[in-house]
């Protein structure tokens, strides 16, 4: 079973930025995991967001940290 998320599985906002980055119109960040963890951390720490959203971001970040560590 293939559990890898593809760009077409993502929302319109992500697909639009993917297209811009691919075309060179938007900057590419080579350290993508660090970028993703920073964004997830910012969401998890934002008291203005619903707890459910913050918990999802924290869960994703924690799993990313563990998988990145194990896969390195």
XYZ file of C-alpha atoms in Angstrom:
72
model
C 0.000 0.000 0.000
C 1.327 3.444 -0.946
C 0.786 6.005 1.840
C 2.840 8.767 0.249
C 0.869 11.986 -0.133
C 0.999 13.416 -3.646
C 0.543 17.036 -4.656
C -2.887 16.284 -6.146
C -4.008 15.068 -2.684
C -3.361 18.540 -1.251
C -5.650 21.551 -1.029
C -5.773 24.258 -3.698
C -3.565 26.616 -1.665
C -0.749 24.060 -1.461
C -1.068 23.081 -5.125
C -0.904 26.755 -6.166
C 2.287 27.359 -4.168
C 3.758 24.097 -5.452
C 3.214 25.342 -8.977
C 4.788 28.724 -8.190
C 7.827 27.126 -6.551
C 8.213 24.673 -9.428
C 8.092 27.474 -11.972
C 10.639 29.560 -10.069
C 8.143 32.350 -9.348
C 8.232 31.589 -5.610
C 11.368 30.871 -3.605
C 12.376 27.271 -2.944
C 13.579 26.370 0.565
C 16.101 23.516 0.455
C 15.625 22.674 4.160
C 11.940 21.840 3.750
C 11.627 19.772 6.930
C 12.867 22.696 9.030
C 10.388 24.976 7.236
C 7.513 22.551 7.852
C 8.413 22.099 11.518
C 8.594 25.874 12.019
C 5.146 26.321 10.464
C 3.656 23.467 12.499
C 5.257 24.805 15.679
C 3.848 28.285 15.017
C 0.369 26.793 14.574
C 0.655 24.570 17.667
C 1.774 27.529 19.799
C -0.898 29.989 18.589
C -3.419 30.458 21.414
C -5.807 32.181 18.988
C -6.401 28.944 17.054
C -8.816 26.205 18.117
C -7.310 23.474 20.310
C -8.142 20.820 17.695
C -6.075 22.643 15.052
C -3.191 23.169 17.472
C -3.265 19.505 18.520
C -3.168 18.350 14.883
C -0.150 20.573 14.206
C 1.636 19.365 17.347
C 0.959 15.714 16.466
C 2.219 16.192 12.912
C 5.355 18.004 14.100
C 6.163 15.379 16.728
C 5.761 12.579 14.182
C 7.852 14.454 11.642
C 10.616 14.926 14.198
C 10.586 11.221 15.063
C 10.411 10.004 11.464
C 13.130 12.406 10.360
C 15.355 11.250 13.209
C 14.731 7.546 12.495
C 15.037 7.944 8.725
C 18.246 9.989 8.854
